[in-house]
Amino acid sequence: MIQQQAGALLKVRNLTKRFGDGCPQCLEGLGTGNDAEEGPLHHNYCPICGTVHALRDISLDLWPGEILGIVGESGSGKSTLMRCLYFDQEATEGEFFLDPFDGGKANVLKVSAQARRAIRHTLLGMVYQNPVMGLRMNYSAVANIAEKLIAAGSRNVGTMTARASELLDQVNIPLRRMGESPSRFSGGMQQRVQIAKALSNRPPLLLLDEITTGLDLSVQAKVLDLVRQLQADLGIGMLVVSHDLGVIRMLADRTLVMLNGRVVESGLTDQILEDPQDPYTQDLVHSLL
Amino acid sequence: MNHTTHFAFFDEGSKREIRRAILKAVAIPGYQVPFASREMPIARGWGTGGLQLTLSLVGLNDTLKVIDQGADDSVNAVSIKALVGASTGIAMTDQTSQATLIQSRHRIPEVPLTENQILVLQVPMPEPLRPIEASEQVTKRLHAEKEYSGAYLSLFEDILRYGTMAAGADHPVMVEGRYVMAPSPIPRFDNPKLDKNPALILLGAGREKKIYAVPPYTQVKSLDFEDHPFRVEDFGGAHCSLCGTQGVFLDELYDPTTGRTWHQCNDTSFCGRNAP
Ligand SMILES: Nc1ncnc2c1ncn2[C@@H]1O[C@H](COP(=O)(O)OP(=O)(O)OP(=O)(O)O)[C@@H](O)[C@H]1O
Ligand SMILES: [Mg+2]
Ligand SMILES: [Zn+2]
C-alpha cells in the first residue's frame, strides 16, 4: 500500500476480544497458524475453559477516504470488531487510534467514558446489520437522526429538523415519509435511514456491518450505489464488513480476510480475489466463483 | 392490623434506614437513591414512597398538611392524615404556611415555601430516561456518564408531533447542572417553583424503591431547546371564578348542559373562597 504523508485515519493494533476469562492453555497455547485446529482452540472456542476468542490480535490501518473491506465466514469476528470500534463492546486488549482525536496519539480504548461518547457521536457513524440495533423503530425517522445530533450537543429543533430532512433526502427517503417511524419502512429504507443517521455529524469514518444482507438484489444494488456515491462525494473513510465477496469487490480498495477471530490475509481487493495466498481465502474465492 | 405501638408506624430501625437514604439523596441532588421500600396499609395508587418519607421524618412538634392534586380533602389525603395522625397524634392543617411537613401528590402549593418546611412529593415513575431505555442497568450508566440525549429526544419527538413540548406533567429537569430528574407529575406550572426553593424537597417512589432530593436553594432547570424554550401552562388571562385570582394553576371546569367553561384555583387551600 502506498502510504500518503498524512497519518492513517484509523489505526488498530493487536485488538483482542474474549468472551470469557481464558485459561493458561488457551491464553498461552495460541499458535500463529491459520488452520482451524490450533492449540487447544476449536475454531475460536476453548473447550477447556469455554472462552470464545472472538478477536485475536487484529491490526489494521485505514487511510482518509479509503474503503477497507472485511470478509470472512459467519462467526469469524467481523461484527465483534465493529462493535468494539464503535464502543458497543469493550475490547479485552489492544489499541485503537483515530487521527482526529488528539492527533491519533491517544489509545481511545483507554480514554474516559465521556470522551468515548464524544468520539462515537462526532467521529464515527455505524450502520448495523440489523436495523433494530441502530434505530428506534417507534420514533420518527427525523427523530432517529436528531438523536445523534442531540448526542453531539445540538439543542436547536429547527436546525436539527433541517439537517435530518437534508440527510433523508440524500438517501432518497421521500419528504412526506420523514415523520413516520422506521417500523413502517421496508428493509432497504430502514438501512438508508441508518446510513443517514450515521452521516449526521459528518464523521470521517463510517462502520458498515453487512448492510445489504437480507435485502432483495435490486434493493441491495441501490444501497451499494448510495455507499459508493457517498464515498465519492464526501470522501469518508469506511470499514465495510460483508461475507459476500461481490459486495467487497464492488466497494473495497483493500480487503482483510478474517477467520476464527484473526486476519489471515490482507491486500488489494483485486489481488486477493485473483491470486489468493492463504488456503482459506483460496477456498472462499473459489466457492464464490 | 394494628402495628401502632411504634411512633409514626415504623420501628426506629426502619426510620433510620430511610433517613440514611434521605441524607444520601440530599448530598447528591437529583440522584435516585435506592431504599428498602416497605409494604404499607394504603392503596397502591396513592403510592407509598411519599408516606414512608413522611413517617420517617415526622416528629411530635410537626404540623402536617397532605394534598392530592391540590385538594386537602380528597379521600387519599384524608386517609394519609388519618394514618399519620393515629400513630403520632400530631396536628394537621390545610394552611400551607402553618405546615412544617407537606406531603403532596402532583402539586407544589401556591403559597411560597420557607426554609422551615419540608415538601414530600409522591413519585410513580422516578426514572426520567425510562421511556427511551427499558434497562435499569443502562439508565444507571447513562446518569453516571451524564448522557441525557434520550431525555431531549423524547421532547424533540413531542415537538415534531404536537408542535410543542406537550408532555404536560412530569417535564424533566436538570438539577444543579448534573442529574436529570423526574419532578413527579406536577404540572409544568410548578417546575419553576423547584428552582432555588428555600424548602427541602424530597421525592419518594415506593414501587420503584427510590428516594431523591432537591435541597434548599438548589438550581433546577427544565429541559428545553434554544428555539423551543420551556413554558408553563397558559391560562389565557383566566381567573378563578370563586376568588378572582390570576397567575395560579387553574382547573378548567365545564358544564355539559350549558356548554359553559370556567376556572377555579387548583390549590383549594390557597383559593380565596376558603380564606380563613
Ligand atoms: N456476547 C457474546 N458472548 C459469547 N460469544 C459471543 C458473543 N458475541 C459474539 N460471540 C461469538 O464471537 C464470535 C464472533 O461473532 P461475530 O458476531 O463477530 O461474527 P461475525 O463474523 O459477525 O459473523 P456473521 O457473519 O454471522 O455476522 C462468534 O463465535 C460468536 O458466537
Ligand atoms: Mg456479523
Ligand atoms: Zn481456555
Short mmCIF file of N, CA and C in Angstrom, two decimals, chain A residues 13-174:
data_model
loop_
_atom_site.label_atom_id
_atom_site.label_comp_id
_atom_site.label_asym_id
_atom_site.label_seq_id
_atom_site.Cartn_x
_atom_site.Cartn_y
_atom_site.Cartn_z
N ARG A 13 -4.35 -1.75 16.66
CA ARG A 13 -3.19 -2.57 16.96
C ARG A 13 -3.53 -3.66 17.97
N ASN A 14 -3.35 -4.89 17.56
CA ASN A 14 -3.46 -6.05 18.46
C ASN A 14 -4.77 -6.08 19.23
N LEU A 15 -5.84 -5.73 18.56
CA LEU A 15 -7.14 -5.73 19.22
C LEU A 15 -7.59 -7.16 19.50
N THR A 16 -7.96 -7.38 20.76
CA THR A 16 -8.35 -8.71 21.20
C THR A 16 -9.66 -8.61 21.96
N LYS A 17 -10.56 -9.53 21.67
CA LYS A 17 -11.81 -9.58 22.42
C LYS A 17 -12.09 -11.03 22.78
N ARG A 18 -12.18 -11.26 24.08
CA ARG A 18 -12.51 -12.61 24.55
C ARG A 18 -13.84 -12.56 25.29
N PHE A 19 -14.69 -13.50 25.03
CA PHE A 19 -15.87 -13.72 25.87
C PHE A 19 -15.51 -14.85 26.81
N GLY A 20 -15.18 -14.51 28.04
CA GLY A 20 -14.66 -15.49 28.99
C GLY A 20 -13.28 -15.06 29.44
N ASP A 21 -12.80 -15.66 30.51
CA ASP A 21 -11.53 -15.24 31.10
C ASP A 21 -10.32 -15.90 30.46
N GLY A 22 -10.51 -16.97 29.75
CA GLY A 22 -9.38 -17.71 29.21
C GLY A 22 -8.74 -18.57 30.30
N CYS A 23 -7.89 -19.50 29.88
CA CYS A 23 -7.18 -20.36 30.84
C CYS A 23 -5.74 -20.44 30.35
N PRO A 24 -4.81 -20.93 31.19
CA PRO A 24 -3.41 -20.98 30.76
C PRO A 24 -3.25 -21.66 29.40
N GLN A 25 -4.00 -22.72 29.18
CA GLN A 25 -3.85 -23.46 27.92
C GLN A 25 -4.21 -22.60 26.71
N CYS A 26 -5.35 -21.91 26.77
CA CYS A 26 -5.76 -21.18 25.57
C CYS A 26 -5.08 -19.82 25.47
N LEU A 27 -4.69 -19.23 26.62
CA LEU A 27 -4.05 -17.92 26.54
C LEU A 27 -2.61 -18.03 26.05
N GLU A 28 -1.93 -19.11 26.42
CA GLU A 28 -0.53 -19.23 26.02
C GLU A 28 -0.35 -20.15 24.82
N GLY A 29 -1.27 -21.09 24.66
CA GLY A 29 -1.09 -22.08 23.60
C GLY A 29 -1.55 -21.60 22.24
N LEU A 30 -1.95 -20.32 22.13
CA LEU A 30 -2.45 -19.86 20.85
C LEU A 30 -1.33 -19.84 19.83
N GLY A 31 -1.43 -20.65 18.82
CA GLY A 31 -0.41 -20.67 17.78
C GLY A 31 -0.61 -19.51 16.82
N THR A 32 0.20 -19.47 15.79
CA THR A 32 0.04 -18.42 14.79
C THR A 32 -0.41 -18.99 13.47
N GLY A 33 -0.62 -20.31 13.44
CA GLY A 33 -1.05 -20.93 12.19
C GLY A 33 -2.47 -20.53 11.84
N ASN A 34 -2.91 -20.87 10.66
CA ASN A 34 -4.22 -20.45 10.20
C ASN A 34 -5.25 -21.58 10.20
N ASP A 35 -4.78 -22.77 10.52
CA ASP A 35 -5.73 -23.87 10.46
C ASP A 35 -6.70 -23.79 11.63
N ALA A 36 -7.85 -24.36 11.43
CA ALA A 36 -8.91 -24.24 12.42
C ALA A 36 -8.52 -24.92 13.74
N GLU A 37 -7.76 -26.01 13.65
CA GLU A 37 -7.37 -26.72 14.88
C GLU A 37 -5.98 -26.26 15.28
N GLU A 38 -5.89 -25.39 16.25
CA GLU A 38 -4.58 -24.91 16.68
C GLU A 38 -4.62 -24.74 18.18
N GLY A 39 -3.52 -25.10 18.81
CA GLY A 39 -3.51 -25.07 20.26
C GLY A 39 -4.72 -25.86 20.74
N PRO A 40 -5.28 -25.45 21.86
CA PRO A 40 -6.46 -26.17 22.31
C PRO A 40 -7.74 -25.66 21.64
N LEU A 41 -7.66 -24.60 20.84
CA LEU A 41 -8.88 -23.97 20.33
C LEU A 41 -9.55 -24.80 19.26
N HIS A 42 -10.86 -24.82 19.34
CA HIS A 42 -11.66 -25.37 18.26
C HIS A 42 -12.29 -24.16 17.58
N HIS A 43 -11.83 -23.84 16.39
CA HIS A 43 -12.14 -22.55 15.75
C HIS A 43 -11.75 -21.42 16.71
N ASN A 44 -12.74 -20.70 17.27
CA ASN A 44 -12.36 -19.62 18.18
C ASN A 44 -12.70 -19.98 19.63
N TYR A 45 -13.00 -21.22 19.89
CA TYR A 45 -13.57 -21.63 21.17
C TYR A 45 -12.61 -22.53 21.93
N CYS A 46 -12.42 -22.24 23.21
CA CYS A 46 -11.57 -23.09 24.04
C CYS A 46 -12.44 -24.11 24.76
N PRO A 47 -12.31 -25.37 24.43
CA PRO A 47 -13.17 -26.39 25.06
C PRO A 47 -12.77 -26.64 26.52
N ILE A 48 -11.60 -26.18 26.92
CA ILE A 48 -11.17 -26.39 28.31
C ILE A 48 -11.89 -25.42 29.24
N CYS A 49 -11.89 -24.13 28.88
CA CYS A 49 -12.47 -23.14 29.80
C CYS A 49 -13.74 -22.49 29.24
N GLY A 50 -14.09 -22.80 28.00
CA GLY A 50 -15.33 -22.25 27.44
C GLY A 50 -15.22 -20.83 26.93
N THR A 51 -14.01 -20.28 26.88
CA THR A 51 -13.85 -18.90 26.40
C THR A 51 -13.96 -18.84 24.87
N VAL A 52 -14.65 -17.80 24.37
CA VAL A 52 -14.69 -17.54 22.94
C VAL A 52 -13.66 -16.46 22.63
N HIS A 53 -12.71 -16.80 21.78
CA HIS A 53 -11.69 -15.83 21.36
C HIS A 53 -12.20 -15.16 20.09
N ALA A 54 -13.05 -14.16 20.25
CA ALA A 54 -13.76 -13.58 19.10
C ALA A 54 -12.84 -12.74 18.23
N LEU A 55 -11.88 -12.05 18.84
CA LEU A 55 -10.89 -11.28 18.08
C LEU A 55 -9.52 -11.56 18.66
N ARG A 56 -8.56 -11.84 17.78
CA ARG A 56 -7.22 -12.16 18.26
C ARG A 56 -6.21 -11.31 17.52
N ASP A 57 -5.65 -10.33 18.24
CA ASP A 57 -4.53 -9.57 17.68
C ASP A 57 -4.83 -8.93 16.33
N ILE A 58 -5.96 -8.28 16.24
CA ILE A 58 -6.31 -7.64 14.97
C ILE A 58 -5.56 -6.31 14.85
N SER A 59 -4.85 -6.12 13.75
CA SER A 59 -4.21 -4.84 13.46
C SER A 59 -4.62 -4.40 12.06
N LEU A 60 -4.91 -3.13 11.91
CA LEU A 60 -5.22 -2.62 10.57
C LEU A 60 -5.05 -1.11 10.53
N ASP A 61 -4.85 -0.58 9.33
CA ASP A 61 -4.80 0.85 9.09
C ASP A 61 -5.86 1.21 8.06
N LEU A 62 -6.46 2.36 8.25
CA LEU A 62 -7.40 2.86 7.24
C LEU A 62 -7.01 4.30 6.93
N TRP A 63 -6.89 4.59 5.65
CA TRP A 63 -6.47 5.93 5.24
C TRP A 63 -7.70 6.80 5.02
N PRO A 64 -7.54 8.12 5.16
CA PRO A 64 -8.70 9.00 4.96
C PRO A 64 -9.35 8.76 3.61
N GLY A 65 -10.66 8.59 3.60
CA GLY A 65 -11.38 8.43 2.34
C GLY A 65 -11.30 7.03 1.74
N GLU A 66 -10.60 6.13 2.38
CA GLU A 66 -10.43 4.79 1.83
C GLU A 66 -11.58 3.87 2.27
N ILE A 67 -11.92 2.89 1.42
CA ILE A 67 -12.85 1.84 1.84
C ILE A 67 -12.07 0.56 2.03
N LEU A 68 -12.10 0.05 3.26
CA LEU A 68 -11.42 -1.22 3.58
C LEU A 68 -12.47 -2.28 3.79
N GLY A 69 -12.38 -3.36 3.01
CA GLY A 69 -13.34 -4.45 3.14
C GLY A 69 -12.90 -5.45 4.18
N ILE A 70 -13.85 -6.02 4.89
CA ILE A 70 -13.55 -7.11 5.83
C ILE A 70 -14.47 -8.26 5.48
N VAL A 71 -13.87 -9.38 5.12
CA VAL A 71 -14.66 -10.51 4.68
C VAL A 71 -14.31 -11.72 5.53
N GLY A 72 -15.25 -12.61 5.67
CA GLY A 72 -14.99 -13.80 6.48
C GLY A 72 -16.29 -14.50 6.77
N GLU A 73 -16.15 -15.79 7.11
CA GLU A 73 -17.38 -16.57 7.30
C GLU A 73 -18.08 -16.18 8.59
N SER A 74 -19.26 -16.73 8.75
CA SER A 74 -20.05 -16.45 9.95
C SER A 74 -19.27 -16.87 11.19
N GLY A 75 -19.23 -15.98 12.17
CA GLY A 75 -18.53 -16.28 13.42
C GLY A 75 -17.06 -15.91 13.41
N SER A 76 -16.57 -15.35 12.30
CA SER A 76 -15.14 -15.04 12.22
C SER A 76 -14.76 -13.80 13.04
N GLY A 77 -15.76 -13.02 13.49
CA GLY A 77 -15.47 -11.89 14.38
C GLY A 77 -15.69 -10.52 13.76
N LYS A 78 -16.30 -10.46 12.58
CA LYS A 78 -16.46 -9.19 11.88
C LYS A 78 -17.31 -8.20 12.69
N SER A 79 -18.47 -8.67 13.13
CA SER A 79 -19.36 -7.76 13.88
C SER A 79 -18.74 -7.38 15.23
N THR A 80 -18.05 -8.32 15.85
CA THR A 80 -17.40 -8.01 17.12
C THR A 80 -16.38 -6.90 16.93
N LEU A 81 -15.64 -6.96 15.83
CA LEU A 81 -14.67 -5.90 15.54
C LEU A 81 -15.38 -4.56 15.43
N MET A 82 -16.48 -4.52 14.68
CA MET A 82 -17.21 -3.26 14.50
C MET A 82 -17.74 -2.75 15.84
N ARG A 83 -18.29 -3.67 16.63
CA ARG A 83 -18.85 -3.24 17.92
C ARG A 83 -17.78 -2.72 18.86
N CYS A 84 -16.60 -3.32 18.81
CA CYS A 84 -15.51 -2.82 19.66
C CYS A 84 -15.07 -1.43 19.20
N LEU A 85 -15.04 -1.20 17.89
CA LEU A 85 -14.61 0.09 17.38
C LEU A 85 -15.66 1.18 17.63
N TYR A 86 -16.92 0.78 17.74
CA TYR A 86 -17.99 1.76 17.99
C TYR A 86 -18.30 1.85 19.50
N PHE A 87 -17.52 1.16 20.31
CA PHE A 87 -17.66 1.17 21.77
C PHE A 87 -18.96 0.53 22.25
N ASP A 88 -19.60 -0.26 21.40
CA ASP A 88 -20.75 -1.02 21.88
C ASP A 88 -20.28 -2.12 22.82
N GLN A 89 -19.08 -2.63 22.53
CA GLN A 89 -18.48 -3.65 23.38
C GLN A 89 -17.10 -3.20 23.76
N GLU A 90 -16.67 -3.64 24.94
CA GLU A 90 -15.35 -3.25 25.40
C GLU A 90 -14.33 -4.28 24.93
N ALA A 91 -13.30 -3.82 24.24
CA ALA A 91 -12.24 -4.73 23.82
C ALA A 91 -11.49 -5.23 25.05
N THR A 92 -10.99 -6.45 24.97
CA THR A 92 -10.25 -7.01 26.10
C THR A 92 -8.84 -6.42 26.18
N GLU A 93 -8.20 -6.31 25.03
CA GLU A 93 -6.84 -5.76 24.97
C GLU A 93 -6.68 -5.06 23.64
N GLY A 94 -5.60 -4.28 23.55
CA GLY A 94 -5.24 -3.71 22.27
C GLY A 94 -5.34 -2.19 22.24
N GLU A 95 -5.08 -1.64 21.07
CA GLU A 95 -5.06 -0.19 20.92
C GLU A 95 -5.85 0.22 19.68
N PHE A 96 -6.36 1.46 19.75
CA PHE A 96 -7.22 1.96 18.68
C PHE A 96 -6.99 3.47 18.65
N PHE A 97 -6.49 3.97 17.53
CA PHE A 97 -6.16 5.39 17.40
C PHE A 97 -6.98 6.00 16.28
N LEU A 98 -7.45 7.22 16.49
CA LEU A 98 -8.18 7.94 15.46
C LEU A 98 -7.47 9.27 15.24
N ASP A 99 -7.08 9.53 14.01
CA ASP A 99 -6.30 10.72 13.75
C ASP A 99 -6.96 12.02 14.24
N PRO A 100 -8.29 12.21 14.05
CA PRO A 100 -8.88 13.48 14.50
C PRO A 100 -8.97 13.60 16.03
N PHE A 101 -8.72 12.54 16.77
CA PHE A 101 -8.76 12.65 18.22
C PHE A 101 -7.34 12.70 18.75
N ASP A 102 -6.98 13.84 19.29
CA ASP A 102 -5.66 14.01 19.89
C ASP A 102 -4.54 13.68 18.90
N GLY A 103 -4.78 14.01 17.62
CA GLY A 103 -3.76 13.78 16.60
C GLY A 103 -3.39 12.32 16.43
N GLY A 104 -4.30 11.42 16.85
CA GLY A 104 -4.02 9.99 16.68
C GLY A 104 -3.03 9.46 17.70
N LYS A 105 -2.77 10.23 18.77
CA LYS A 105 -1.76 9.78 19.74
C LYS A 105 -2.36 8.98 20.90
N ALA A 106 -3.67 9.22 21.18
CA ALA A 106 -4.27 8.56 22.35
C ALA A 106 -4.93 7.25 21.95
N ASN A 107 -4.72 6.23 22.75
CA ASN A 107 -5.46 4.98 22.58
C ASN A 107 -6.88 5.22 23.07
N VAL A 108 -7.83 5.32 22.14
CA VAL A 108 -9.17 5.73 22.54
C VAL A 108 -9.91 4.63 23.31
N LEU A 109 -9.33 3.43 23.36
CA LEU A 109 -9.95 2.40 24.21
C LEU A 109 -9.72 2.72 25.68
N LYS A 110 -8.79 3.65 25.95
CA LYS A 110 -8.43 3.93 27.33
C LYS A 110 -8.90 5.32 27.80
N VAL A 111 -9.56 6.09 26.94
CA VAL A 111 -9.98 7.42 27.39
C VAL A 111 -11.27 7.31 28.20
N SER A 112 -11.68 8.43 28.82
CA SER A 112 -12.84 8.40 29.70
C SER A 112 -14.11 8.04 28.93
N ALA A 113 -15.11 7.57 29.67
CA ALA A 113 -16.38 7.20 29.05
C ALA A 113 -16.97 8.40 28.30
N GLN A 114 -16.83 9.59 28.88
CA GLN A 114 -17.39 10.77 28.23
C GLN A 114 -16.67 11.07 26.91
N ALA A 115 -15.36 10.93 26.91
CA ALA A 115 -14.60 11.16 25.67
C ALA A 115 -14.97 10.11 24.63
N ARG A 116 -15.17 8.87 25.07
CA ARG A 116 -15.57 7.82 24.13
C ARG A 116 -16.91 8.15 23.47
N ARG A 117 -17.84 8.66 24.30
CA ARG A 117 -19.14 9.04 23.73
C ARG A 117 -18.99 10.15 22.70
N ALA A 118 -18.16 11.12 23.02
CA ALA A 118 -17.94 12.22 22.08
C ALA A 118 -17.36 11.69 20.78
N ILE A 119 -16.41 10.77 20.87
CA ILE A 119 -15.81 10.18 19.66
C ILE A 119 -16.88 9.43 18.87
N ARG A 120 -17.65 8.63 19.58
CA ARG A 120 -18.69 7.84 18.94
C ARG A 120 -19.69 8.73 18.19
N HIS A 121 -20.02 9.87 18.78
CA HIS A 121 -21.06 10.69 18.18
C HIS A 121 -20.55 11.70 17.16
N THR A 122 -19.27 12.04 17.20
CA THR A 122 -18.79 13.05 16.26
C THR A 122 -17.83 12.48 15.21
N LEU A 123 -17.11 11.42 15.54
CA LEU A 123 -16.11 10.92 14.60
C LEU A 123 -16.52 9.62 13.92
N LEU A 124 -17.55 8.97 14.47
CA LEU A 124 -17.93 7.66 13.94
C LEU A 124 -19.40 7.62 13.55
N GLY A 125 -19.68 6.85 12.51
CA GLY A 125 -21.06 6.53 12.17
C GLY A 125 -21.13 5.02 11.99
N MET A 126 -22.25 4.43 12.44
CA MET A 126 -22.36 2.97 12.39
C MET A 126 -23.66 2.58 11.70
N VAL A 127 -23.57 1.60 10.83
CA VAL A 127 -24.78 1.01 10.25
C VAL A 127 -24.76 -0.47 10.60
N TYR A 128 -25.76 -0.89 11.35
CA TYR A 128 -25.82 -2.27 11.82
C TYR A 128 -26.48 -3.17 10.80
N GLN A 129 -26.05 -4.43 10.85
CA GLN A 129 -26.68 -5.45 10.01
C GLN A 129 -28.18 -5.47 10.25
N ASN A 130 -28.56 -5.44 11.53
CA ASN A 130 -29.98 -5.47 11.88
C ASN A 130 -30.42 -4.06 12.27
N PRO A 131 -31.34 -3.45 11.49
CA PRO A 131 -31.74 -2.06 11.76
C PRO A 131 -32.29 -1.84 13.17
N VAL A 132 -32.81 -2.90 13.78
CA VAL A 132 -33.34 -2.76 15.15
C VAL A 132 -32.23 -2.31 16.11
N MET A 133 -30.99 -2.69 15.79
CA MET A 133 -29.86 -2.29 16.64
C MET A 133 -29.53 -0.80 16.48
N GLY A 134 -29.80 -0.26 15.32
CA GLY A 134 -29.34 1.10 15.04
C GLY A 134 -30.42 2.15 15.08
N LEU A 135 -31.69 1.74 15.11
CA LEU A 135 -32.78 2.71 15.03
C LEU A 135 -33.77 2.50 16.18
N ARG A 136 -34.44 3.56 16.55
CA ARG A 136 -35.60 3.44 17.44
C ARG A 136 -36.81 3.30 16.53
N MET A 137 -37.33 2.09 16.49
CA MET A 137 -38.34 1.78 15.48
C MET A 137 -39.65 2.55 15.67
N ASN A 138 -39.91 3.04 16.88
CA ASN A 138 -41.18 3.73 17.11
C ASN A 138 -41.05 5.25 17.19
N TYR A 139 -39.86 5.76 16.93
CA TYR A 139 -39.70 7.22 16.82
C TYR A 139 -39.64 7.56 15.34
N SER A 140 -39.96 8.80 15.01
CA SER A 140 -39.96 9.19 13.60
C SER A 140 -38.56 9.09 13.02
N ALA A 141 -38.49 8.99 11.69
CA ALA A 141 -37.19 8.94 11.01
C ALA A 141 -36.38 10.19 11.37
N VAL A 142 -37.06 11.33 11.39
CA VAL A 142 -36.36 12.59 11.71
C VAL A 142 -35.77 12.53 13.12
N ALA A 143 -36.55 12.04 14.08
CA ALA A 143 -36.06 11.97 15.46
C ALA A 143 -34.89 11.00 15.57
N ASN A 144 -34.92 9.92 14.78
CA ASN A 144 -33.80 8.98 14.81
C ASN A 144 -32.50 9.66 14.44
N ILE A 145 -32.58 10.57 13.48
CA ILE A 145 -31.36 11.26 13.08
C ILE A 145 -31.01 12.34 14.11
N ALA A 146 -32.05 13.00 14.61
CA ALA A 146 -31.81 14.04 15.62
C ALA A 146 -31.11 13.45 16.84
N GLU A 147 -31.38 12.19 17.13
CA GLU A 147 -30.77 11.60 18.33
C GLU A 147 -29.25 11.74 18.30
N LYS A 148 -28.67 11.51 17.13
CA LYS A 148 -27.21 11.60 17.06
C LYS A 148 -26.76 13.08 17.09
N LEU A 149 -27.58 13.96 16.55
CA LEU A 149 -27.26 15.39 16.60
C LEU A 149 -27.35 15.90 18.05
N ILE A 150 -28.39 15.45 18.76
CA ILE A 150 -28.54 15.82 20.17
C ILE A 150 -27.33 15.31 20.96
N ALA A 151 -26.98 14.06 20.68
CA ALA A 151 -25.86 13.46 21.42
C ALA A 151 -24.57 14.24 21.17
N ALA A 152 -24.46 14.85 20.00
CA ALA A 152 -23.25 15.62 19.70
C ALA A 152 -23.38 17.05 20.22
N GLY A 153 -24.50 17.38 20.88
CA GLY A 153 -24.60 18.67 21.56
C GLY A 153 -25.60 19.65 20.98
N SER A 154 -26.26 19.34 19.88
CA SER A 154 -27.21 20.30 19.32
C SER A 154 -28.44 20.43 20.21
N ARG A 155 -28.93 21.65 20.36
CA ARG A 155 -30.14 21.89 21.16
C ARG A 155 -31.10 22.80 20.40
N ASN A 156 -31.08 22.71 19.07
CA ASN A 156 -31.93 23.56 18.27
C ASN A 156 -32.81 22.70 17.36
N VAL A 157 -34.11 22.71 17.64
CA VAL A 157 -35.04 21.84 16.92
C VAL A 157 -35.05 22.17 15.43
N GLY A 158 -35.07 23.47 15.10
CA GLY A 158 -35.13 23.89 13.70
C GLY A 158 -33.92 23.41 12.92
N THR A 159 -32.73 23.64 13.48
CA THR A 159 -31.51 23.23 12.80
C THR A 159 -31.47 21.72 12.62
N MET A 160 -31.86 21.01 13.67
CA MET A 160 -31.80 19.54 13.60
C MET A 160 -32.79 18.99 12.60
N THR A 161 -33.99 19.55 12.58
CA THR A 161 -35.01 19.08 11.64
C THR A 161 -34.54 19.32 10.20
N ALA A 162 -33.95 20.49 9.97
CA ALA A 162 -33.47 20.81 8.63
C ALA A 162 -32.36 19.85 8.21
N ARG A 163 -31.43 19.61 9.12
CA ARG A 163 -30.31 18.70 8.81
C ARG A 163 -30.83 17.28 8.56
N ALA A 164 -31.79 16.84 9.38
CA ALA A 164 -32.34 15.49 9.22
C ALA A 164 -33.05 15.36 7.87
N SER A 165 -33.80 16.38 7.48
CA SER A 165 -34.51 16.33 6.19
C SER A 165 -33.51 16.27 5.04
N GLU A 166 -32.46 17.07 5.15
CA GLU A 166 -31.42 17.10 4.12
C GLU A 166 -30.80 15.70 3.97
N LEU A 167 -30.50 15.07 5.11
CA LEU A 167 -29.87 13.75 5.07
C LEU A 167 -30.82 12.69 4.52
N LEU A 168 -32.08 12.74 4.95
CA LEU A 168 -33.04 11.75 4.48
C LEU A 168 -33.28 11.92 2.99
N ASP A 169 -33.24 13.16 2.54
CA ASP A 169 -33.37 13.41 1.12
C ASP A 169 -32.18 12.82 0.37
N GLN A 170 -30.99 12.99 0.95
CA GLN A 170 -29.77 12.47 0.35
C GLN A 170 -29.83 10.94 0.18
N VAL A 171 -30.51 10.26 1.09
CA VAL A 171 -30.62 8.80 0.96
C VAL A 171 -31.97 8.39 0.37
N ASN A 172 -32.63 9.36 -0.26
CA ASN A 172 -33.86 9.09 -1.02
C ASN A 172 -35.04 8.61 -0.20
N ILE A 173 -35.20 9.15 0.98
CA ILE A 173 -36.44 8.93 1.73
C ILE A 173 -37.35 10.11 1.38
N PRO A 174 -38.56 9.83 0.84
CA PRO A 174 -39.42 10.93 0.41
C PRO A 174 -39.82 11.83 1.59
#
